[in-house]
mmCIF file of C-alpha atoms and ligand atoms in Angstrom:
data_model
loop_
_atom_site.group_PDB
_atom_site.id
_atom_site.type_symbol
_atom_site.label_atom_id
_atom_site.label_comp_id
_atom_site.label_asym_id
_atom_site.label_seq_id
_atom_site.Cartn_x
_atom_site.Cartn_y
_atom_site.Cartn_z
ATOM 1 C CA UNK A 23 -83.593 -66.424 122.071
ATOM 2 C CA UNK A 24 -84.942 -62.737 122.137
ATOM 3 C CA UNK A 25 -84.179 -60.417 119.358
ATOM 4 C CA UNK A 26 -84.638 -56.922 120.121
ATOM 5 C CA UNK A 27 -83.581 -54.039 117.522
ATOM 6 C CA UNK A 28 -83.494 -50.379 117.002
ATOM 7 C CA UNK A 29 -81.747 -47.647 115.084
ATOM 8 C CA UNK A 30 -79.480 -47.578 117.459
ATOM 9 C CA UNK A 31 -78.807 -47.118 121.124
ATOM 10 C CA UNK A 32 -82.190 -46.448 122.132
ATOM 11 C CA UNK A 33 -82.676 -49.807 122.373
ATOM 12 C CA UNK A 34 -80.687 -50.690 124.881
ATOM 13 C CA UNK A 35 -82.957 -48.789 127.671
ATOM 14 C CA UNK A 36 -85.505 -51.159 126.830
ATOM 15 C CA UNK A 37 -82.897 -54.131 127.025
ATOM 16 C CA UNK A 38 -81.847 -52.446 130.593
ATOM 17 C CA UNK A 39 -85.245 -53.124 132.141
ATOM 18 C CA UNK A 40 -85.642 -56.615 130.371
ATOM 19 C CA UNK A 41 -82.426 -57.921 132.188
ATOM 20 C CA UNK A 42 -84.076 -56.619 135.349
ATOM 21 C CA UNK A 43 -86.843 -58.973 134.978
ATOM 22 C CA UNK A 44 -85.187 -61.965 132.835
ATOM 23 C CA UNK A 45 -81.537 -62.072 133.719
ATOM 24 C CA UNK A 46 -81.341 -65.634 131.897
ATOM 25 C CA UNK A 47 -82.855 -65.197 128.643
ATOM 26 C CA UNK A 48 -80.328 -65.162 126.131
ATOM 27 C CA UNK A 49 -80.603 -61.846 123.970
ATOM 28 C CA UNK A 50 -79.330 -60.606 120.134
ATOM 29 C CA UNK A 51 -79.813 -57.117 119.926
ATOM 30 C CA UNK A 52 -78.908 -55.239 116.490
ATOM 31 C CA UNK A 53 -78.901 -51.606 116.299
ATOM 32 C CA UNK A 54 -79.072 -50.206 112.901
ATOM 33 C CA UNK A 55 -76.472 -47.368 113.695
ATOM 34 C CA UNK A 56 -75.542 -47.212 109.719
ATOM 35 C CA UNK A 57 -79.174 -45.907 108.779
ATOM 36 C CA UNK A 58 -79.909 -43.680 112.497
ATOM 37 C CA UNK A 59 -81.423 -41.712 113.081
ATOM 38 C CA UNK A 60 -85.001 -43.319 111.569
ATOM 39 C CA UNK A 61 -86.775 -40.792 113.039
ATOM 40 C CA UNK A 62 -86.781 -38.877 109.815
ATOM 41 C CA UNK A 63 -87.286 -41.315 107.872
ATOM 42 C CA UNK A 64 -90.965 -42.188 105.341
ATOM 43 C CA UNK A 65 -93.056 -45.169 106.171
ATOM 44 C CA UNK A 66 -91.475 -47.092 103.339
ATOM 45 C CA UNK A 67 -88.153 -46.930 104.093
ATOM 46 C CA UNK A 68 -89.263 -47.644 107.938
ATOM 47 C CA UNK A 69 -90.821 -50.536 106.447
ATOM 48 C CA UNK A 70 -87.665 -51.615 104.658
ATOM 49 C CA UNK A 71 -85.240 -51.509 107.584
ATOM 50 C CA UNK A 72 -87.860 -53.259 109.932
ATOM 51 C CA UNK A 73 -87.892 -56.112 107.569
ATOM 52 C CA UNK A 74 -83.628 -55.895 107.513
ATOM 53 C CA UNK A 75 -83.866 -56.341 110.977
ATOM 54 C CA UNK A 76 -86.588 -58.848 111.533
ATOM 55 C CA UNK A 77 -84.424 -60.713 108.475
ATOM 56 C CA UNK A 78 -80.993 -60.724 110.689
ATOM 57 C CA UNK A 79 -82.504 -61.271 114.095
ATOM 58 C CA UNK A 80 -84.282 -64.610 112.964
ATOM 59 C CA UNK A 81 -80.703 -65.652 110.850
ATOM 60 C CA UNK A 82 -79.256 -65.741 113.943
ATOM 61 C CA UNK A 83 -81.775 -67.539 115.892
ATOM 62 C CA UNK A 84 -84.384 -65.245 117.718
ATOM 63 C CA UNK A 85 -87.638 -66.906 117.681
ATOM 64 C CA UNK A 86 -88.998 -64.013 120.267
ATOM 65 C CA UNK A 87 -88.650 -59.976 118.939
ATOM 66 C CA UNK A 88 -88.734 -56.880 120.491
ATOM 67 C CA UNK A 89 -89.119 -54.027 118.474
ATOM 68 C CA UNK A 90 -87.240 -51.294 120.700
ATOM 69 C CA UNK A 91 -88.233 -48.554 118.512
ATOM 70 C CA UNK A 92 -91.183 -46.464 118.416
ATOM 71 C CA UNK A 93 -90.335 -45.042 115.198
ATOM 72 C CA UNK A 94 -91.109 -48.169 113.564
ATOM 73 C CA UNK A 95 -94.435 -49.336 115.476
ATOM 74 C CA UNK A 96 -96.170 -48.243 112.608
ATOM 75 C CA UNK A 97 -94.542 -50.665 110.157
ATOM 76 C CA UNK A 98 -95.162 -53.605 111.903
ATOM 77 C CA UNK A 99 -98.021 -54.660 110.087
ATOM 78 C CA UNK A 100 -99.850 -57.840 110.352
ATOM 79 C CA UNK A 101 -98.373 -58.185 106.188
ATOM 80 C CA UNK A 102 -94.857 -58.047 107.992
ATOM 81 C CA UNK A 103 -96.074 -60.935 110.443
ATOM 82 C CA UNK A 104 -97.252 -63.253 107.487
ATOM 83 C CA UNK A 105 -94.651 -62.507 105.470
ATOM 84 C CA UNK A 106 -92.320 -63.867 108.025
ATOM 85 C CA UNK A 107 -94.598 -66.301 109.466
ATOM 86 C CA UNK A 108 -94.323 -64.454 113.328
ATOM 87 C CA UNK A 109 -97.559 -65.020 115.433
ATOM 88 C CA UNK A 110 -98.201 -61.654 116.779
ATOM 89 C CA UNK A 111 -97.657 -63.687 120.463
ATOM 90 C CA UNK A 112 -93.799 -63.132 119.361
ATOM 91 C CA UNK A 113 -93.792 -60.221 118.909
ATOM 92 C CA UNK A 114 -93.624 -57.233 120.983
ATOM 93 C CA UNK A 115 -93.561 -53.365 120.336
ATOM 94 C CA UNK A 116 -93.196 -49.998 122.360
ATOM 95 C CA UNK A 117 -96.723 -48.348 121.643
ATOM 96 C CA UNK A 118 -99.392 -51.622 123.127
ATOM 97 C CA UNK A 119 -98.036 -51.973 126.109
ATOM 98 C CA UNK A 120 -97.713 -48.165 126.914
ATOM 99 C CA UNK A 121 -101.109 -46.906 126.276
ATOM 100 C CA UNK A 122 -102.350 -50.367 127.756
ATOM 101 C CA UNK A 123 -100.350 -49.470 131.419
ATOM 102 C CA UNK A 124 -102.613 -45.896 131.103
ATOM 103 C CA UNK A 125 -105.700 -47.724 130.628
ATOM 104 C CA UNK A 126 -108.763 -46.575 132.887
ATOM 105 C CA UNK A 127 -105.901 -43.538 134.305
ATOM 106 C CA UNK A 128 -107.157 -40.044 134.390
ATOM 107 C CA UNK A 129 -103.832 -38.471 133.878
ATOM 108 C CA UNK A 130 -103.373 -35.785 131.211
ATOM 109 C CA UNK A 131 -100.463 -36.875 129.108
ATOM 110 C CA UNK A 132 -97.858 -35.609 126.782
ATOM 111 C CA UNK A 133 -96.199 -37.499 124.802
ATOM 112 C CA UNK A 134 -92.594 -36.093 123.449
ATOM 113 C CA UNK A 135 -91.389 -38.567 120.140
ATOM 114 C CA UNK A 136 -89.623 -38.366 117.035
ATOM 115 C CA UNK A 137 -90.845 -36.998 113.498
ATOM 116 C CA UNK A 138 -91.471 -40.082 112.403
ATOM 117 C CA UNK A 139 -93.423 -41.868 114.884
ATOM 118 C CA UNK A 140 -96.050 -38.035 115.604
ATOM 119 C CA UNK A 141 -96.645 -38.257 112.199
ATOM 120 C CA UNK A 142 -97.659 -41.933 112.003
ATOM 121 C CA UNK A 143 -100.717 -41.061 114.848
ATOM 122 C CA UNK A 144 -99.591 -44.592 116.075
ATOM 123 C CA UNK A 145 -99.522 -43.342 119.586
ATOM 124 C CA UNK A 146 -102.702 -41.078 119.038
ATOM 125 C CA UNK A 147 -104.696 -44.021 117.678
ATOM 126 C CA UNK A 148 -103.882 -46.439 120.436
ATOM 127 C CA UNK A 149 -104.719 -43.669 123.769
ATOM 128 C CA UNK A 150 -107.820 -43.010 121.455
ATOM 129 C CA UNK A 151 -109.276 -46.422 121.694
ATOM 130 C CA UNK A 152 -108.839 -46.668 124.812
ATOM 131 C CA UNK A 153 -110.767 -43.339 125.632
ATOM 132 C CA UNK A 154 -107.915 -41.199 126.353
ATOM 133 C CA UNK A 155 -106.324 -38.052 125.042
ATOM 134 C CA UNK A 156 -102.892 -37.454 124.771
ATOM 135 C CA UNK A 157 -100.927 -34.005 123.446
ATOM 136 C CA UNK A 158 -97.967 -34.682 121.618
ATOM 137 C CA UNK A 159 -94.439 -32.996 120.741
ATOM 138 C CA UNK A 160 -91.972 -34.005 117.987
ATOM 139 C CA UNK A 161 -88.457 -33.729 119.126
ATOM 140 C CA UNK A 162 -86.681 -33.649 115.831
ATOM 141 C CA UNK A 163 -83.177 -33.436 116.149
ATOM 142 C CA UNK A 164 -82.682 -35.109 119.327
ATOM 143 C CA UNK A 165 -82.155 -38.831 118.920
ATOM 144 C CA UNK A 166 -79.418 -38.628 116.409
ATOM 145 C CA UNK A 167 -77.749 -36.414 118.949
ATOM 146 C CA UNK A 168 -78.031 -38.834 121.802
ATOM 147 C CA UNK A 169 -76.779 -41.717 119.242
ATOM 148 C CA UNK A 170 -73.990 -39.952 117.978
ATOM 149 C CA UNK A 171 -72.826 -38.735 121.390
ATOM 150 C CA UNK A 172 -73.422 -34.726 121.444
ATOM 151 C CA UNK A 173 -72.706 -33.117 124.677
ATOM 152 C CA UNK A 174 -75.052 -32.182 127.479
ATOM 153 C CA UNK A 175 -75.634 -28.783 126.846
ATOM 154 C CA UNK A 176 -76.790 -29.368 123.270
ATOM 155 C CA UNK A 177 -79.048 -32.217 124.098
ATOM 156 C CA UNK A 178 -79.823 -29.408 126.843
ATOM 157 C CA UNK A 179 -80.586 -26.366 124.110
ATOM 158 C CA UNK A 180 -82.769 -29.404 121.747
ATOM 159 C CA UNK A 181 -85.197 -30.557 124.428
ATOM 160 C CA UNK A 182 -85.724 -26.496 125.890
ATOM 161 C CA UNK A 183 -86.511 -25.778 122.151
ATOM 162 C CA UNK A 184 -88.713 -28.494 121.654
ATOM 163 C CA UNK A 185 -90.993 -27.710 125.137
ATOM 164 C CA UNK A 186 -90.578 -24.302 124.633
ATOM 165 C CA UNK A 187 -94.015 -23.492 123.451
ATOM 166 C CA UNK A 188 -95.868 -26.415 125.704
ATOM 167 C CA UNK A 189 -97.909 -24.843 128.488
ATOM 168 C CA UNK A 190 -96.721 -27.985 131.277
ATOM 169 C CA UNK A 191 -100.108 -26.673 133.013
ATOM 170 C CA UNK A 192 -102.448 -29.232 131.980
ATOM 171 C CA UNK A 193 -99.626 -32.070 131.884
ATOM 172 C CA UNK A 194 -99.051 -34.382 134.560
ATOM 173 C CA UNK A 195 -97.314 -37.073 132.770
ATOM 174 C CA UNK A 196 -94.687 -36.994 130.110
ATOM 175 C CA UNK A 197 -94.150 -40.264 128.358
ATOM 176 C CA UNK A 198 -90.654 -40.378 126.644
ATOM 177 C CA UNK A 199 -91.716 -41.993 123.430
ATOM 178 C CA UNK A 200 -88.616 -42.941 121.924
ATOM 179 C CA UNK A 201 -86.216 -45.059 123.139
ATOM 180 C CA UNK A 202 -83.003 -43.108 123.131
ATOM 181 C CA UNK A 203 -84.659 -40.298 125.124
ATOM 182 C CA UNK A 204 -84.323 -42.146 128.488
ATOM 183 C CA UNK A 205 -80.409 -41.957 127.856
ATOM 184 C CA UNK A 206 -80.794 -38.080 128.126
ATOM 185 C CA UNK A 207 -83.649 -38.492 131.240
ATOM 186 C CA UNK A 208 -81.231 -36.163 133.806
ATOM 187 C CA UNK A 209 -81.498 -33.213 131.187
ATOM 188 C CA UNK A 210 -85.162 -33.966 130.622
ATOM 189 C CA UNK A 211 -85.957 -33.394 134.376
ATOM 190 C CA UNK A 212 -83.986 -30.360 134.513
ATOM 191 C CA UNK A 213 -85.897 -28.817 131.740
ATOM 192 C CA UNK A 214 -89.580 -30.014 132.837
ATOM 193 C CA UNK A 215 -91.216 -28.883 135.922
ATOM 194 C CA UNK A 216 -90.499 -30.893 138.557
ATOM 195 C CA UNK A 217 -94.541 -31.298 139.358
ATOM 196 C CA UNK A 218 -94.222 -33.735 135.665
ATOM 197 C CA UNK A 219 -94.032 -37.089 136.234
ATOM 198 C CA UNK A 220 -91.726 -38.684 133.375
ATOM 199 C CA UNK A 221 -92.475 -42.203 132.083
ATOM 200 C CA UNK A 222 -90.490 -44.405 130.465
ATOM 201 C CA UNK A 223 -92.221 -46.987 128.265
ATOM 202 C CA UNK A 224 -89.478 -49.596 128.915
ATOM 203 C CA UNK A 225 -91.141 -50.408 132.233
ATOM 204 C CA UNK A 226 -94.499 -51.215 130.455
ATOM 205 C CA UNK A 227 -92.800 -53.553 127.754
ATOM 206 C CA UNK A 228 -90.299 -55.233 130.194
ATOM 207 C CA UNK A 229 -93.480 -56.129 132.273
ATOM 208 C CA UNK A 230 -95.154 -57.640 128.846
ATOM 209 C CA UNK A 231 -91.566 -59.485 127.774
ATOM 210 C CA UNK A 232 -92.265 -61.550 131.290
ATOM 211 C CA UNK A 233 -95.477 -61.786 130.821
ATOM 212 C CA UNK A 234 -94.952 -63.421 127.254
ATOM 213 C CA UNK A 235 -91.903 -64.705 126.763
ATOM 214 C CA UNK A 236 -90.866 -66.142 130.507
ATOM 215 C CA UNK A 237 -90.794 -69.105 131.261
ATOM 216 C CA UNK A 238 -90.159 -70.008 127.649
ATOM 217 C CA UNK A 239 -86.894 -67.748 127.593
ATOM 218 C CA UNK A 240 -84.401 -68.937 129.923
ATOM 219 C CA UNK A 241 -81.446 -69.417 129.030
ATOM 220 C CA UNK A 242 -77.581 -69.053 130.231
ATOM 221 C CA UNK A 243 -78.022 -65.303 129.833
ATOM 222 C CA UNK A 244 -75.874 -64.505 127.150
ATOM 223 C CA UNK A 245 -75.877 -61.310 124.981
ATOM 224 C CA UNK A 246 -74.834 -60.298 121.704
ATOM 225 C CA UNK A 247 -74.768 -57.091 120.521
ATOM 226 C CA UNK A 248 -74.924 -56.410 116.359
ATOM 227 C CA UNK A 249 -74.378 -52.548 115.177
ATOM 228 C CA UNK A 250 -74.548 -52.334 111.121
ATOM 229 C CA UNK A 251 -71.497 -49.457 111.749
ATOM 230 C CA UNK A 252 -68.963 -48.973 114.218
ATOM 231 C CA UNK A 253 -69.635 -46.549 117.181
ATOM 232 C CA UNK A 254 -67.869 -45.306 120.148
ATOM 233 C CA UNK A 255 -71.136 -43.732 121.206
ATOM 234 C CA UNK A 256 -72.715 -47.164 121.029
ATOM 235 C CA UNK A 257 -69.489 -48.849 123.474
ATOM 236 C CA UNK A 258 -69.546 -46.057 125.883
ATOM 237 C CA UNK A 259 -74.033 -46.299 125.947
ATOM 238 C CA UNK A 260 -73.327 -50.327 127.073
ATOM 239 C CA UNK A 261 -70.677 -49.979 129.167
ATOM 240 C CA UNK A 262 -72.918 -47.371 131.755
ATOM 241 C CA UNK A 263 -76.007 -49.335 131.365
ATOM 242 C CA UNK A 264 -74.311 -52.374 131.893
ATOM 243 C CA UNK A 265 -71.012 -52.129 133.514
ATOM 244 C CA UNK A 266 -70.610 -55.747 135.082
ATOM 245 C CA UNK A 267 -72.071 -57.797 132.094
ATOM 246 C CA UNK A 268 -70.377 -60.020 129.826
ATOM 247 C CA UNK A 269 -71.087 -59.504 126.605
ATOM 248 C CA UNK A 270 -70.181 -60.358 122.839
ATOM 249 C CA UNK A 271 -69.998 -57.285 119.986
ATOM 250 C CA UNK A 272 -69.885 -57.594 116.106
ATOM 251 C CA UNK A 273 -70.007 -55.240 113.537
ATOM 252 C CA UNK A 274 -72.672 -56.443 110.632
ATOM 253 C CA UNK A 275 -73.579 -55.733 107.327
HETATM 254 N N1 DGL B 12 -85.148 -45.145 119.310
HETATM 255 C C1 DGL B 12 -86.052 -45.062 118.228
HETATM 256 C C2 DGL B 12 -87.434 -44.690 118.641
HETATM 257 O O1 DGL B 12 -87.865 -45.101 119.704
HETATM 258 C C3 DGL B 12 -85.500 -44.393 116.970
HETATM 259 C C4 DGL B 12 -85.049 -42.997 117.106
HETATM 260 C C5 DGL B 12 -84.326 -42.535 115.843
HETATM 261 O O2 DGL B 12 -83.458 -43.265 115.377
HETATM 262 O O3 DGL B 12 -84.652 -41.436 115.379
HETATM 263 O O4 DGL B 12 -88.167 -44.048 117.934
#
């Protein structure tokens, strides 16, 4: 079974484009919408929540984990994988597979994030290595907004603020690098020139879930969903992304 976690709803765009390419694998996802947004949030308590999650996914049987949350990239340290006894084969995160689908590209890329996961260079490290530069933009306010299901025309007024000083001249690509932001990806394109290509990570880790987990993952294709608080917001997200699919929902401690 796959876990895959995040604070919240973000998550689920990264569960959207596994289903495209695994229908069958059977899936526990737990968003942490109790303690979202965790794009504010230090390293330690990061740390702390990661382990909560890695803790609840494996109690209820997910040998496989996807870590659907940039914000937290940075706390999955190879202690983490010890401690738990995880081979880093099962385990995959947002920021690998994204700087790996750039490799040996020429494109000049900007990548938009949360507080948390600018400030951990995570991102900046990982394009580095591989010889690339990236610019980056913290989008503070905006993934709490998306979880907790603010209207268009705010998430509207956040993302102009945010890109307000960027000169989009010496940007082609803009990498969404947090996982709620592709729930807001019509506003995004009507506030980013429409030369910008927008990328959404998902693609990239969907591609390495197949590549890693399949054939070992199939299953009958079941899904359970775990939210640490209850959350319209968090219904309505599923039901779009996911309209026909049956599906099992529990609120957890
Ligand atoms: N969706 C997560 C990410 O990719 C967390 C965002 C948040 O809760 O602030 O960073």
């Amino acid at each position: 079974m796959i876990g895959i976690f995040d604070s919240g709803s973000g998550g689920l765009t990264v569960l959207h484009a596994i289903r495209e390419v695994l229908p069958s694998a059977d899936v526990v996802y737990f968003g942490d919408i109790k303690n979202a947004p965790y794009g504010g949030k230090s390293h330690e308590e990061l740390s702390k929540l990661t382990v909560h999650s890695l803790k609840l996914l494996r109690k209820r049987g997910a040998t496989n984990l996807v870590s659907a949350c940039n914000s937290v990239s940075a706390s999955l340290a190879l202690s983490i994988f010890d401690a738990f006894d995880i081979a880093p084969t099962q385990m995959i995160e947002m920021v690998g597979p994204t700087a790996s689908y750039f490799r040996g590209s020429d494109a000049r890329i900007l990548l938009c994030a949360t507080v948390a996961t600018i400030a951990s260079g995570i991102y900046q490290n990982a394009f580095d290595m591989l010889d690339l530069q990236i610019q980056t933009v913290a989008i503070p306010a905006l993934a709490g907004a998306i979880e907790f299901g603010k209207s268009p025309d705010e998430l509207r007024t956040i993302i102009a603020e945010a890109f307000a000083p960027v000169d989009f001249s010496g940007v082609d690509v803009l990498v969404l690098g947090c996982t709620h932001y592709p729930l807001a990806l019509e506003i995004f394109k009507e506030v980013v020139p429409s030369t910008i290509d927008i990328f959404d990570p998902a693609l990239a880790v969907a591609e390495r879930v197949e590549k890693k987990f399949w054939p070992q993952e199939s299953g009958m294709g079941t899904t359970t969903f775990l939210i640490s608080k209850e959350s319209a917001p968090f219904r309505a997200f599923v039901e779009r992304l996911f309209p026909n699919m049956h599906y099992t929902l529990e609120v957890v401690e």
